[in-house]
Amino acid sequence: MANTLKSSFVTGWLLDPFQPTEQHARGPFRPVLNKLLWIVPLMVGIAGLAVALVGLSVDREQFFFSYLVGWTTCLTIALGALFFVLIQHLTKARWSVVVRRIAESLTWSFPLLALLSLPIFFGMHDLYHWAHHDVMDPSSPHFDPVLKGKESYLNVPFFIVRAVIYLGGWTLLSFLLYRTSLRQDVDADPSIPARQRKISAIGLAFTAVSTAFASYDFVMSTDPHWFSTIFGVYFFAASFWTAHAVIALAAVLLQKSNGLNGVVTEEHYHDLGKLMFGFTVFWTYIAFSQYMLIWYGNLPEETLWYRERLEHGWQTHSAILLLFHFVVPFWVLLARTVKRNGTLLAGVAIWFVLMDWFDMHWLIMPTHSPEAGISWITLAAGIGLLGIFFSAFMYRLNRHSLVPQNDPNIAKSIVFAT
Amino acid sequence: MLNDLREYIGASMSIYSPREDGLYGMLAEFRNPGELVHAAEAVHKAGYRRFDTHSPFPIHGMDKAMGLGNSLVGAWSLGGGLTGLAAGYLLQWWTGAVDYPMDISGKPAFAVEPSVPVMFELTILFAALGAVIGMFAMNGLPRPYNPLFNSERFASVTDDGFFLHVAASDKNFDVASTDELLRKIGALSVEKLYDLDDTAE
């Protein structure tokens, strides 16, 4: 029977677990098949990673911190997209059906991210102070009683187990949602939306908790003395914020390549823009909540983290973050014209990805280097990882219909108006 | 001069002055929302600016059909928000550092950090108030008397009637040609409306 979804050969799973179904796509939903969209980022990505690898031999510790910044940036985009898909299913959203495939395609980045996370485990000794044996050893001069107290959570085997659970869980969820959605493209089984909702209900609960814990493990524990319970929400805010930007950017790129004609309209850009605006404020709200409580509490073990970010040049980074992660995007996206114009919104979206990377750099790097600055290794690793991430995403996106074409709400989504 | 200004502002709120002879305008009824939108487009295209549409429910796309620009309520809201932000800052600074400075665990008498929630809340409050005040200042409501109520047909506007009203004070208004235009674009009925000062009797 022709109307079935076929698995890819096992080696292809990293990129896309299913064989192309683009021959089933109808009219404007057909992929644009513009090879430049994935070849250019791939070339840039490989070049970036090659330069970063040179950095590994120059400054090993710097390399691992740089790599972690790039990797978490990619992780925020994929996680934000996963949240997007889960929420659209759970709310039976109509407006977003035409951009949902873009987000679904982004979520299948998790296997690639799992593979790319390997260097982090090899660099644990450099990245995570708690992974040193001597800080846990009472007879050692480097013994650290605070870290000893956290040993039952912060230890290497448990860290690896948790990482496998996060990345495995996200991959499984993405697989279930991606498979049901692609199957719907070739075979409009009416039971599919209900199944997607069921997966999403469990999936949202899992993703919410695992995102928070993943942010504690990968990011917050680079400074293992410091703790903030709102950190997981901060990480979620950054993720969701960037994901909307990447979805808008991908939609514009596809339209510039003559895809999705008359499918994604200024009404959809307007809504994506409103969400980008809304989560700009949400991110700031969370970031400020964390800062204000620590300012007010004035406890040394908490304020130290901000002190590191307010001296030796890091205060400039903090100011840039406030200004260009909040103030400027706020005023730019306040205007209706920007939200309704795809090209302008794509410009803002690129800015958002850059600022998300800058945010991750601000979270992670001050622990490594007390003096502010952006190392060439960080730039190379960021360009490399984002390039490969984006290339795989674009390649996958153009193997299937650009929208879930048999979704019962597809017609309503196309004519949707705010 | 002052009268012109009053008339201009009134017209922006759909409060029009009648002609010398008391003629207020023409009222045309249309079959359905779609026809009303097309009628509004046609009337706007014919050069009329002082006209308004009335329907039992909001009609999507009517603003555009009538040639109305963006609403200015957003600007009122922005002004209110900025006022609230400044007011919150001044309130915190004046009460904390000027009028009643107190030393609480060595913290500064005034600092931005703990003031942000107050500034934020006042921004939201004043922005909302600005929007409500701006809305009332610009839409001319409440309006207990409207010459349109003199039409018996107009009573169905809260039920199933779709009306378009062209004001007599429009510079293009002419009883014969306006009537002809309204009928040409499919009006079910066209009637002349008078705004007579019956308290004078």
PDB file of N, CA, C and O in Angstrom, chain A residues 354-378:
ATOM      1  N   LEU A 354      20.658  35.381  18.468  1.00  0.00           N
ATOM      2  CA  LEU A 354      21.932  35.920  18.949  1.00  0.00           C
ATOM      3  C   LEU A 354      21.865  36.248  20.440  1.00  0.00           C
ATOM      4  O   LEU A 354      22.776  35.925  21.207  1.00  0.00           O
ATOM      5  N   MET A 355      20.764  36.871  20.853  1.00  0.00           N
ATOM      6  CA  MET A 355      20.644  37.260  22.254  1.00  0.00           C
ATOM      7  C   MET A 355      20.481  36.050  23.162  1.00  0.00           C
ATOM      8  O   MET A 355      20.918  36.060  24.304  1.00  0.00           O
ATOM      9  N   ASP A 356      19.853  34.993  22.640  1.00  0.00           N
ATOM     10  CA  ASP A 356      19.719  33.777  23.444  1.00  0.00           C
ATOM     11  C   ASP A 356      21.108  33.187  23.693  1.00  0.00           C
ATOM     12  O   ASP A 356      21.431  32.779  24.808  1.00  0.00           O
ATOM     13  N   TRP A 357      21.921  33.192  22.633  1.00  0.00           N
ATOM     14  CA  TRP A 357      23.296  32.707  22.770  1.00  0.00           C
ATOM     15  C   TRP A 357      24.057  33.593  23.773  1.00  0.00           C
ATOM     16  O   TRP A 357      24.787  33.097  24.626  1.00  0.00           O
ATOM     17  N   PHE A 358      23.836  34.891  23.671  1.00  0.00           N
ATOM     18  CA  PHE A 358      24.508  35.829  24.581  1.00  0.00           C
ATOM     19  C   PHE A 358      24.071  35.587  26.025  1.00  0.00           C
ATOM     20  O   PHE A 358      24.876  35.671  26.959  1.00  0.00           O
ATOM     21  N   ASP A 359      22.787  35.269  26.181  1.00  0.00           N
ATOM     22  CA  ASP A 359      22.227  34.971  27.507  1.00  0.00           C
ATOM     23  C   ASP A 359      22.896  33.727  28.098  1.00  0.00           C
ATOM     24  O   ASP A 359      23.317  33.705  29.253  1.00  0.00           O
ATOM     25  N   MET A 360      23.027  32.667  27.273  1.00  0.00           N
ATOM     26  CA  MET A 360      23.660  31.430  27.740  1.00  0.00           C
ATOM     27  C   MET A 360      25.133  31.699  28.101  1.00  0.00           C
ATOM     28  O   MET A 360      25.651  31.183  29.081  1.00  0.00           O
ATOM     29  N   HIS A 361      25.769  32.524  27.288  1.00  0.00           N
ATOM     30  CA  HIS A 361      27.158  32.903  27.560  1.00  0.00           C
ATOM     31  C   HIS A 361      27.250  33.626  28.910  1.00  0.00           C
ATOM     32  O   HIS A 361      28.146  33.370  29.713  1.00  0.00           O
ATOM     33  N   TRP A 362      26.285  34.484  29.162  1.00  0.00           N
ATOM     34  CA  TRP A 362      26.244  35.257  30.412  1.00  0.00           C
ATOM     35  C   TRP A 362      25.995  34.336  31.609  1.00  0.00           C
ATOM     36  O   TRP A 362      26.521  34.553  32.694  1.00  0.00           O
ATOM     37  N   LEU A 363      25.199  33.283  31.389  1.00  0.00           N
ATOM     38  CA  LEU A 363      24.908  32.351  32.480  1.00  0.00           C
ATOM     39  C   LEU A 363      26.124  31.486  32.812  1.00  0.00           C
ATOM     40  O   LEU A 363      26.384  31.189  33.971  1.00  0.00           O
ATOM     41  N   ILE A 364      26.841  31.052  31.758  1.00  0.00           N
ATOM     42  CA  ILE A 364      27.845  30.004  31.945  1.00  0.00           C
ATOM     43  C   ILE A 364      29.255  30.566  32.100  1.00  0.00           C
ATOM     44  O   ILE A 364      30.014  30.132  32.968  1.00  0.00           O
ATOM     45  N   MET A 365      29.617  31.539  31.258  1.00  0.00           N
ATOM     46  CA  MET A 365      31.031  31.876  31.129  1.00  0.00           C
ATOM     47  C   MET A 365      31.669  32.580  32.334  1.00  0.00           C
ATOM     48  O   MET A 365      32.851  32.351  32.611  1.00  0.00           O
ATOM     49  N   PRO A 366      30.947  33.440  33.085  1.00  0.00           N
ATOM     50  CA  PRO A 366      31.632  34.120  34.199  1.00  0.00           C
ATOM     51  C   PRO A 366      32.243  33.153  35.217  1.00  0.00           C
ATOM     52  O   PRO A 366      33.219  33.502  35.878  1.00  0.00           O
ATOM     53  N   THR A 367      31.701  31.940  35.310  1.00  0.00           N
ATOM     54  CA  THR A 367      32.286  30.961  36.225  1.00  0.00           C
ATOM     55  C   THR A 367      33.678  30.566  35.760  1.00  0.00           C
ATOM     56  O   THR A 367      34.577  30.339  36.556  1.00  0.00           O
ATOM     57  N   HIS A 368      33.841  30.479  34.437  1.00  0.00           N
ATOM     58  CA  HIS A 368      35.132  30.064  33.898  1.00  0.00           C
ATOM     59  C   HIS A 368      36.142  31.208  33.923  1.00  0.00           C
ATOM     60  O   HIS A 368      37.278  31.029  34.344  1.00  0.00           O
ATOM     61  N   SER A 369      35.716  32.379  33.433  1.00  0.00           N
ATOM     62  CA  SER A 369      36.695  33.468  33.365  1.00  0.00           C
ATOM     63  C   SER A 369      36.164  34.690  34.108  1.00  0.00           C
ATOM     64  O   SER A 369      35.172  35.281  33.687  1.00  0.00           O
ATOM     65  N   PRO A 370      36.823  35.070  35.193  1.00  0.00           N
ATOM     66  CA  PRO A 370      36.379  36.238  35.955  1.00  0.00           C
ATOM     67  C   PRO A 370      36.439  37.524  35.128  1.00  0.00           C
ATOM     68  O   PRO A 370      35.695  38.460  35.392  1.00  0.00           O
ATOM     69  N   GLU A 371      37.320  37.556  34.121  1.00  0.00           N
ATOM     70  CA  GLU A 371      37.402  38.733  33.265  1.00  0.00           C
ATOM     71  C   GLU A 371      36.438  38.555  32.098  1.00  0.00           C
ATOM     72  O   GLU A 371      36.404  37.503  31.467  1.00  0.00           O
ATOM     73  N   ALA A 372      35.697  39.637  31.798  1.00  0.00           N
ATOM     74  CA  ALA A 372      34.690  39.536  30.749  1.00  0.00           C
ATOM     75  C   ALA A 372      35.335  39.441  29.374  1.00  0.00           C
ATOM     76  O   ALA A 372      36.507  39.767  29.204  1.00  0.00           O
ATOM     77  N   GLY A 373      34.529  39.008  28.424  1.00  0.00           N
ATOM     78  CA  GLY A 373      35.004  38.939  27.050  1.00  0.00           C
ATOM     79  C   GLY A 373      34.444  37.715  26.376  1.00  0.00           C
ATOM     80  O   GLY A 373      33.988  36.789  27.039  1.00  0.00           O
ATOM     81  N   ILE A 374      34.447  37.753  25.041  1.00  0.00           N
ATOM     82  CA  ILE A 374      33.946  36.602  24.286  1.00  0.00           C
ATOM     83  C   ILE A 374      35.130  36.005  23.540  1.00  0.00           C
ATOM     84  O   ILE A 374      35.714  36.645  22.669  1.00  0.00           O
ATOM     85  N   SER A 375      35.491  34.790  23.914  1.00  0.00           N
ATOM     86  CA  SER A 375      36.641  34.134  23.298  1.00  0.00           C
ATOM     87  C   SER A 375      36.323  33.727  21.863  1.00  0.00           C
ATOM     88  O   SER A 375      35.176  33.440  21.519  1.00  0.00           O
ATOM     89  N   TRP A 376      37.363  33.673  21.013  1.00  0.00           N
ATOM     90  CA  TRP A 376      37.147  33.228  19.619  1.00  0.00           C
ATOM     91  C   TRP A 376      36.673  31.784  19.590  1.00  0.00           C
ATOM     92  O   TRP A 376      35.956  31.372  18.692  1.00  0.00           O
ATOM     93  N   ILE A 377      37.052  31.023  20.619  1.00  0.00           N
ATOM     94  CA  ILE A 377      36.605  29.621  20.660  1.00  0.00           C
ATOM     95  C   ILE A 377      35.092  29.579  20.881  1.00  0.00           C
ATOM     96  O   ILE A 377      34.379  28.777  20.282  1.00  0.00           O
ATOM     97  N   THR A 378      34.585  30.479  21.741  1.00  0.00           N
ATOM     98  CA  THR A 378      33.139  30.534  22.000  1.00  0.00           C
ATOM     99  C   THR A 378      32.383  30.891  20.727  1.00  0.00           C
ATOM    100  O   THR A 378      31.357  30.291  20.411  1.00  0.00           O
TER     101      THR A 378
END
